[in-house]
Amino acid sequence: MQHILIATRNSHKTKEIRQMLDGHFIVEDLNARDHWPEIEETADTFAGNAALKALGISVLYDGIVLADDSGLEVDSLGGEPGVWSARYAGENATDADNRALLLKRLDGKPSSGRFRCSMVLAQAGVELATFDGAVEGTVINDERGAGGFGYDPLFLPDGFFNTFAELPSETKNQLSHRARALEQAVRFLGQL
Ligand code: IMP
């Protein structure tokens, strides 16, 4: 089976990608590679940051690297937190800190919004392809559910009455921004 390295230390992302690729790829991430450098996310787009991570790691790895850069856009906040999703409440913020700041900014008013994901595939310092996925929904003004990660307890995908943190992971993995980007990446890898 083909190996793929996910350029992340976020084990939640790896878990979702591994579930979605189950049986097709052997999925690894950077968690067992402590000595590898942290890639700075200095771009101002998801695709730009995904490219930085994919290219930066691909020069260290003999094989295909997949980077995921993703986040939540809240319409009433002009698209915040966007590319700052992981660092919304500060450089070392936890998911709970970021949600607390978002709830404060929402000030009790739900808003339309979406999760976005850009994925970049790279090998030996060469970018192979970029794919984008998004899922539209409502960002609610209280936390619901204990599953998932990040902003999942605050996000109701369109057509559902449960948040991503309340829905089974199989359901999230069928309709998420990450699933939509990954579907295209898998199709591309199948053609290589
Ligand atoms: P990245 O590692 O810079 O791509 O940061 C992604 C951040 O966006 C995460 O730390 C989460 O806060 C948020 N995020 C991305 N995808 C999801 C998701 O599927 N559910 C909840 N939050 C997410």
PDB file of C-alpha atoms and ligand atoms in Angstrom:
ATOM      1  CA  MET A   1       0.000   0.000   0.000  1.00  0.00           C
ATOM      2  CA  GLN A   2       1.216   3.545  -0.808  1.00  0.00           C
ATOM      3  CA  HIS A   3       2.478   5.714   2.078  1.00  0.00           C
ATOM      4  CA  ILE A   4       1.455   9.341   2.488  1.00  0.00           C
ATOM      5  CA  LEU A   5       2.891  11.791   4.999  1.00  0.00           C
ATOM      6  CA  ILE A   6       0.546  14.448   6.363  1.00  0.00           C
ATOM      7  CA  ALA A   7       2.523  17.622   7.103  1.00  0.00           C
ATOM      8  CA  THR A   8       0.867  18.229  10.464  1.00  0.00           C
ATOM      9  CA  ARG A   9       1.278  17.643  14.188  1.00  0.00           C
ATOM     10  CA  ASN A  10      -2.480  18.068  14.675  1.00  0.00           C
ATOM     11  CA  SER A  11      -3.507  14.503  15.474  1.00  0.00           C
ATOM     12  CA  HIS A  12      -7.206  15.356  14.988  1.00  0.00           C
ATOM     13  CA  LYS A  13      -6.545  16.189  11.344  1.00  0.00           C
ATOM     14  CA  THR A  14      -4.496  13.024  10.901  1.00  0.00           C
ATOM     15  CA  LYS A  15      -7.222  10.917  12.500  1.00  0.00           C
ATOM     16  CA  GLU A  16      -9.869  12.274  10.125  1.00  0.00           C
ATOM     17  CA  ILE A  17      -7.645  11.889   7.055  1.00  0.00           C
ATOM     18  CA  ARG A  18      -6.678   8.364   8.141  1.00  0.00           C
ATOM     19  CA  GLN A  19     -10.352   7.402   8.575  1.00  0.00           C
ATOM     20  CA  MET A  20     -11.166   8.791   5.133  1.00  0.00           C
ATOM     21  CA  LEU A  21      -8.209   7.048   3.448  1.00  0.00           C
ATOM     22  CA  ASP A  22      -8.721   3.806   5.339  1.00  0.00           C
ATOM     23  CA  GLY A  23      -7.577   0.805   3.335  1.00  0.00           C
ATOM     24  CA  HIS A  24      -6.087   2.883   0.506  1.00  0.00           C
ATOM     25  CA  PHE A  25      -2.992   4.564   1.987  1.00  0.00           C
ATOM     26  CA  ILE A  26      -0.741   4.151   5.006  1.00  0.00           C
ATOM     27  CA  VAL A  27      -1.081   7.549   6.686  1.00  0.00           C
ATOM     28  CA  GLU A  28       1.680   9.022   8.835  1.00  0.00           C
ATOM     29  CA  ASP A  29       2.168  12.500  10.284  1.00  0.00           C
ATOM     30  CA  LEU A  30       4.917  14.546  11.915  1.00  0.00           C
ATOM     31  CA  ASN A  31       4.214  13.472  15.492  1.00  0.00           C
ATOM     32  CA  ALA A  32       6.917  10.805  15.434  1.00  0.00           C
ATOM     33  CA  ARG A  33       9.346  13.287  13.831  1.00  0.00           C
ATOM     34  CA  ASP A  34      10.150  15.615  16.724  1.00  0.00           C
ATOM     35  CA  HIS A  35      13.435  16.788  15.214  1.00  0.00           C
ATOM     36  CA  TRP A  36      11.823  18.040  11.994  1.00  0.00           C
ATOM     37  CA  PRO A  37      11.400  21.821  11.841  1.00  0.00           C
ATOM     38  CA  GLU A  38       8.177  23.681  12.465  1.00  0.00           C
ATOM     39  CA  ILE A  39       7.090  25.330   9.177  1.00  0.00           C
ATOM     40  CA  GLU A  40       6.018  28.945   9.736  1.00  0.00           C
ATOM     41  CA  GLU A  41       2.579  29.717   8.294  1.00  0.00           C
ATOM     42  CA  THR A  42       3.355  33.160   6.924  1.00  0.00           C
ATOM     43  CA  ALA A  43       0.984  33.258   3.922  1.00  0.00           C
ATOM     44  CA  ASP A  44      -2.363  35.044   4.052  1.00  0.00           C
ATOM     45  CA  THR A  45      -4.367  32.315   2.284  1.00  0.00           C
ATOM     46  CA  PHE A  46      -5.158  28.684   3.155  1.00  0.00           C
ATOM     47  CA  ALA A  47      -3.635  27.548  -0.160  1.00  0.00           C
ATOM     48  CA  GLY A  48      -0.485  29.588   0.475  1.00  0.00           C
ATOM     49  CA  ASN A  49       0.041  28.108   3.931  1.00  0.00           C
ATOM     50  CA  ALA A  50      -0.696  24.575   2.722  1.00  0.00           C
ATOM     51  CA  ALA A  51       1.940  25.038  -0.007  1.00  0.00           C
ATOM     52  CA  LEU A  52       4.521  26.261   2.527  1.00  0.00           C
ATOM     53  CA  LYS A  53       3.931  23.191   4.706  1.00  0.00           C
ATOM     54  CA  ALA A  54       3.824  20.672   1.836  1.00  0.00           C
ATOM     55  CA  LEU A  55       6.963  21.991   0.138  1.00  0.00           C
ATOM     56  CA  GLY A  56       8.917  22.507   3.365  1.00  0.00           C
ATOM     57  CA  ILE A  57       8.307  18.936   4.515  1.00  0.00           C
ATOM     58  CA  SER A  58       8.602  17.286   1.097  1.00  0.00           C
ATOM     59  CA  VAL A  59      12.332  18.062   0.904  1.00  0.00           C
ATOM     60  CA  LEU A  60      12.818  15.951   4.057  1.00  0.00           C
ATOM     61  CA  TYR A  61      10.705  12.956   3.059  1.00  0.00           C
ATOM     62  CA  ASP A  62      11.108  10.302   0.405  1.00  0.00           C
ATOM     63  CA  GLY A  63       7.546  10.104  -0.862  1.00  0.00           C
ATOM     64  CA  ILE A  64       4.333  12.062  -1.246  1.00  0.00           C
ATOM     65  CA  VAL A  65       3.437  14.760   1.292  1.00  0.00           C
ATOM     66  CA  LEU A  66      -0.043  16.153   1.836  1.00  0.00           C
ATOM     67  CA  ALA A  67      -0.551  19.425   3.707  1.00  0.00           C
ATOM     68  CA  ASP A  68      -3.929  20.627   4.981  1.00  0.00           C
ATOM     69  CA  ASP A  69      -4.496  24.254   5.899  1.00  0.00           C
ATOM     70  CA  SER A  70      -7.979  24.952   7.112  1.00  0.00           C
ATOM     71  CA  GLY A  71     -10.139  27.207   9.215  1.00  0.00           C
ATOM     72  CA  LEU A  72     -13.473  28.823   9.901  1.00  0.00           C
ATOM     73  CA  GLU A  73     -14.837  31.986   8.248  1.00  0.00           C
ATOM     74  CA  VAL A  74     -17.601  33.838  10.077  1.00  0.00           C
ATOM     75  CA  ASP A  75     -19.541  36.230   7.851  1.00  0.00           C
ATOM     76  CA  SER A  76     -20.627  38.652  10.593  1.00  0.00           C
ATOM     77  CA  LEU A  77     -16.960  39.041  11.579  1.00  0.00           C
ATOM     78  CA  GLY A  78     -15.748  39.806   8.053  1.00  0.00           C
ATOM     79  CA  GLY A  79     -14.351  36.287   7.560  1.00  0.00           C
ATOM     80  CA  GLU A  80     -12.548  35.999  10.922  1.00  0.00           C
ATOM     81  CA  PRO A  81     -10.831  33.918  12.194  1.00  0.00           C
ATOM     82  CA  GLY A  82      -9.931  32.576   8.690  1.00  0.00           C
ATOM     83  CA  VAL A  83      -6.236  31.741   8.291  1.00  0.00           C
ATOM     84  CA  TRP A  84      -5.808  32.736  11.937  1.00  0.00           C
ATOM     85  CA  SER A  85      -8.164  29.990  13.159  1.00  0.00           C
ATOM     86  CA  ALA A  86      -5.496  28.035  15.059  1.00  0.00           C
ATOM     87  CA  ARG A  87      -3.934  31.199  16.538  1.00  0.00           C
ATOM     88  CA  TYR A  88      -7.078  33.326  16.995  1.00  0.00           C
ATOM     89  CA  ALA A  89      -6.610  33.877  20.730  1.00  0.00           C
ATOM     90  CA  GLY A  90      -2.810  34.013  20.501  1.00  0.00           C
ATOM     91  CA  GLU A  91       0.221  32.024  19.389  1.00  0.00           C
ATOM     92  CA  ASN A  92      -0.177  29.276  22.026  1.00  0.00           C
ATOM     93  CA  ALA A  93      -3.972  29.348  22.230  1.00  0.00           C
ATOM     94  CA  THR A  94      -5.895  26.125  22.837  1.00  0.00           C
ATOM     95  CA  ASP A  95      -9.031  25.189  20.891  1.00  0.00           C
ATOM     96  CA  ALA A  96     -11.059  26.182  23.983  1.00  0.00           C
ATOM     97  CA  ASP A  97      -9.361  29.625  24.112  1.00  0.00           C
ATOM     98  CA  ASN A  98     -10.140  30.196  20.427  1.00  0.00           C
ATOM     99  CA  ARG A  99     -13.794  29.192  20.838  1.00  0.00           C
ATOM    100  CA  ALA A 100     -14.148  31.449  23.882  1.00  0.00           C
ATOM    101  CA  LEU A 101     -12.819  34.430  21.915  1.00  0.00           C
ATOM    102  CA  LEU A 102     -15.106  33.642  18.980  1.00  0.00           C
ATOM    103  CA  LEU A 103     -18.140  33.427  21.286  1.00  0.00           C
ATOM    104  CA  LYS A 104     -17.185  36.789  22.774  1.00  0.00           C
ATOM    105  CA  ARG A 105     -16.901  38.383  19.325  1.00  0.00           C
ATOM    106  CA  LEU A 106     -20.226  36.852  18.202  1.00  0.00           C
ATOM    107  CA  ASP A 107     -21.797  38.670  21.165  1.00  0.00           C
ATOM    108  CA  GLY A 108     -24.782  36.302  21.299  1.00  0.00           C
ATOM    109  CA  LYS A 109     -25.608  36.512  17.589  1.00  0.00           C
ATOM    110  CA  PRO A 110     -25.259  33.437  15.346  1.00  0.00           C
ATOM    111  CA  SER A 111     -23.878  34.009  11.837  1.00  0.00           C
ATOM    112  CA  SER A 112     -23.588  32.233   8.536  1.00  0.00           C
ATOM    113  CA  GLY A 113     -20.102  30.916   7.833  1.00  0.00           C
ATOM    114  CA  ARG A 114     -18.065  28.075   6.462  1.00  0.00           C
ATOM    115  CA  PHE A 115     -15.108  25.824   7.061  1.00  0.00           C
ATOM    116  CA  ARG A 116     -12.514  25.944   4.307  1.00  0.00           C
ATOM    117  CA  CYS A 117      -9.660  23.581   3.585  1.00  0.00           C
ATOM    118  CA  SER A 118      -6.836  23.783   1.066  1.00  0.00           C
ATOM    119  CA  MET A 119      -4.741  20.705   0.459  1.00  0.00           C
ATOM    120  CA  VAL A 120      -1.429  20.687  -1.369  1.00  0.00           C
ATOM    121  CA  LEU A 121       0.375  17.568  -2.564  1.00  0.00           C
ATOM    122  CA  ALA A 122       4.144  17.814  -2.978  1.00  0.00           C
ATOM    123  CA  GLN A 123       7.095  15.553  -3.607  1.00  0.00           C
ATOM    124  CA  ALA A 124      10.839  16.342  -3.377  1.00  0.00           C
ATOM    125  CA  GLY A 125      10.301  20.106  -3.255  1.00  0.00           C
ATOM    126  CA  VAL A 126       7.856  20.156  -6.192  1.00  0.00           C
ATOM    127  CA  GLU A 127       4.211  21.137  -5.814  1.00  0.00           C
ATOM    128  CA  LEU A 128       2.037  18.531  -7.552  1.00  0.00           C
ATOM    129  CA  ALA A 129      -1.459  19.981  -7.088  1.00  0.00           C
ATOM    130  CA  THR A 130      -3.755  22.085  -4.891  1.00  0.00           C
ATOM    131  CA  PHE A 131      -7.366  21.270  -3.972  1.00  0.00           C
ATOM    132  CA  ASP A 132      -9.994  23.296  -2.093  1.00  0.00           C
ATOM    133  CA  GLY A 133     -13.018  22.186  -0.102  1.00  0.00           C
ATOM    134  CA  ALA A 134     -15.660  24.105   1.832  1.00  0.00           C
ATOM    135  CA  VAL A 135     -18.770  23.368   3.869  1.00  0.00           C
ATOM    136  CA  GLU A 136     -21.386  26.069   4.490  1.00  0.00           C
ATOM    137  CA  GLY A 137     -23.295  26.368   7.739  1.00  0.00           C
ATOM    138  CA  THR A 138     -24.220  28.438  10.771  1.00  0.00           C
ATOM    139  CA  VAL A 139     -21.848  29.463  13.531  1.00  0.00           C
ATOM    140  CA  ILE A 140     -23.938  29.260  16.696  1.00  0.00           C
ATOM    141  CA  ASN A 141     -23.605  31.197  19.918  1.00  0.00           C
ATOM    142  CA  ASP A 142     -23.165  28.298  22.344  1.00  0.00           C
ATOM    143  CA  GLU A 143     -21.065  25.145  22.358  1.00  0.00           C
ATOM    144  CA  ARG A 144     -22.798  21.861  21.591  1.00  0.00           C
ATOM    145  CA  GLY A 145     -21.220  18.402  21.576  1.00  0.00           C
ATOM    146  CA  ALA A 146     -17.976  16.786  22.674  1.00  0.00           C
ATOM    147  CA  GLY A 147     -16.700  15.154  19.464  1.00  0.00           C
ATOM    148  CA  GLY A 148     -14.384  16.527  16.806  1.00  0.00           C
ATOM    149  CA  PHE A 149     -11.967  19.358  17.556  1.00  0.00           C
ATOM    150  CA  GLY A 150     -11.399  23.076  17.098  1.00  0.00           C
ATOM    151  CA  TYR A 151     -14.560  25.007  16.294  1.00  0.00           C
ATOM    152  CA  ASP A 152     -16.706  21.862  15.738  1.00  0.00           C
ATOM    153  CA  PRO A 153     -18.992  22.523  18.773  1.00  0.00           C
ATOM    154  CA  LEU A 154     -19.949  25.900  17.238  1.00  0.00           C
ATOM    155  CA  PHE A 155     -20.658  24.782  13.655  1.00  0.00           C
ATOM    156  CA  LEU A 156     -23.999  23.542  12.327  1.00  0.00           C
ATOM    157  CA  PRO A 157     -23.542  22.338   8.729  1.00  0.00           C
ATOM    158  CA  ASP A 158     -26.401  23.344   6.418  1.00  0.00           C
ATOM    159  CA  GLY A 159     -29.165  20.714   6.382  1.00  0.00           C
ATOM    160  CA  PHE A 160     -28.367  19.375   9.887  1.00  0.00           C
ATOM    161  CA  PHE A 161     -29.648  20.179  13.370  1.00  0.00           C
ATOM    162  CA  ASN A 162     -26.477  18.922  15.074  1.00  0.00           C
ATOM    163  CA  THR A 163     -23.030  20.465  15.247  1.00  0.00           C
ATOM    164  CA  PHE A 164     -19.933  18.752  13.857  1.00  0.00           C
ATOM    165  CA  ALA A 165     -19.100  17.908  17.492  1.00  0.00           C
ATOM    166  CA  GLU A 166     -22.476  16.146  17.948  1.00  0.00           C
ATOM    167  CA  LEU A 167     -22.602  14.313  14.603  1.00  0.00           C
ATOM    168  CA  PRO A 168     -20.877  10.927  14.246  1.00  0.00           C
ATOM    169  CA  SER A 169     -17.372  11.281  12.790  1.00  0.00           C
ATOM    170  CA  GLU A 170     -18.516   9.231   9.758  1.00  0.00           C
ATOM    171  CA  THR A 171     -21.073  11.949   8.955  1.00  0.00           C
ATOM    172  CA  LYS A 172     -18.573  14.795   9.378  1.00  0.00           C
ATOM    173  CA  ASN A 173     -16.125  12.878   7.195  1.00  0.00           C
ATOM    174  CA  GLN A 174     -18.689  12.661   4.395  1.00  0.00           C
ATOM    175  CA  LEU A 175     -19.456  16.342   4.140  1.00  0.00           C
ATOM    176  CA  SER A 176     -16.614  18.320   5.678  1.00  0.00           C
ATOM    177  CA  HIS A 177     -14.339  20.832   3.961  1.00  0.00           C
ATOM    178  CA  ARG A 178     -11.506  18.339   4.536  1.00  0.00           C
ATOM    179  CA  ALA A 179     -13.455  15.456   2.971  1.00  0.00           C
ATOM    180  CA  ARG A 180     -14.238  17.572  -0.096  1.00  0.00           C
ATOM    181  CA  ALA A 181     -10.611  18.548  -0.642  1.00  0.00           C
ATOM    182  CA  LEU A 182      -9.348  15.032   0.088  1.00  0.00           C
ATOM    183  CA  GLU A 183     -11.744  13.429  -2.392  1.00  0.00           C
ATOM    184  CA  GLN A 184     -10.112  15.442  -5.186  1.00  0.00           C
ATOM    185  CA  ALA A 185      -6.595  14.692  -3.903  1.00  0.00           C
ATOM    186  CA  VAL A 186      -7.320  10.958  -3.902  1.00  0.00           C
ATOM    187  CA  ARG A 187      -8.659  11.121  -7.458  1.00  0.00           C
ATOM    188  CA  PHE A 188      -5.460  12.923  -8.491  1.00  0.00           C
ATOM    189  CA  LEU A 189      -3.219  10.369  -6.730  1.00  0.00           C
ATOM    190  CA  GLY A 190      -5.093   7.564  -8.456  1.00  0.00           C
ATOM    191  CA  GLN A 191      -4.117   9.052 -11.827  1.00  0.00           C
ATOM    192  CA  LEU A 192      -0.381   9.347 -11.038  1.00  0.00           C
TER     193      LEU A 192
HETATM  194  P1  IMP B   1      -4.054  24.987  10.640  1.00  0.00           P
HETATM  195  O1  IMP B   1      -3.304  23.903  11.321  1.00  0.00           O
HETATM  196  O2  IMP B   1      -3.322  26.269  10.513  1.00  0.00           O
HETATM  197  O3  IMP B   1      -4.646  24.519   9.345  1.00  0.00           O
HETATM  198  O4  IMP B   1      -5.253  25.349  11.620  1.00  0.00           O
HETATM  199  C1  IMP B   1      -6.493  24.839  11.479  1.00  0.00           C
HETATM  200  C2  IMP B   1      -7.380  25.377  12.606  1.00  0.00           C
HETATM  201  O5  IMP B   1      -8.674  25.637  12.040  1.00  0.00           O
HETATM  202  C3  IMP B   1      -7.583  24.327  13.681  1.00  0.00           C
HETATM  203  O6  IMP B   1      -6.721  24.498  14.749  1.00  0.00           O
HETATM  204  C4  IMP B   1      -9.027  24.557  14.076  1.00  0.00           C
HETATM  205  O7  IMP B   1      -9.071  25.594  15.014  1.00  0.00           O
HETATM  206  C5  IMP B   1      -9.675  25.043  12.793  1.00  0.00           C
HETATM  207  N1  IMP B   1     -10.237  23.908  12.041  1.00  0.00           N
HETATM  208  C6  IMP B   1      -9.795  23.401  10.858  1.00  0.00           C
HETATM  209  N2  IMP B   1     -10.532  22.342  10.490  1.00  0.00           N
HETATM  210  C7  IMP B   1     -11.427  22.157  11.466  1.00  0.00           C
HETATM  211  C8  IMP B   1     -12.442  21.195  11.657  1.00  0.00           C
HETATM  212  O8  IMP B   1     -12.650  20.253  10.875  1.00  0.00           O
HETATM  213  N3  IMP B   1     -13.173  21.342  12.777  1.00  0.00           N
HETATM  214  C9  IMP B   1     -12.970  22.345  13.667  1.00  0.00           C
HETATM  215  N4  IMP B   1     -12.024  23.249  13.559  1.00  0.00           N
HETATM  216  C10 IMP B   1     -11.244  23.164  12.452  1.00  0.00           C
END
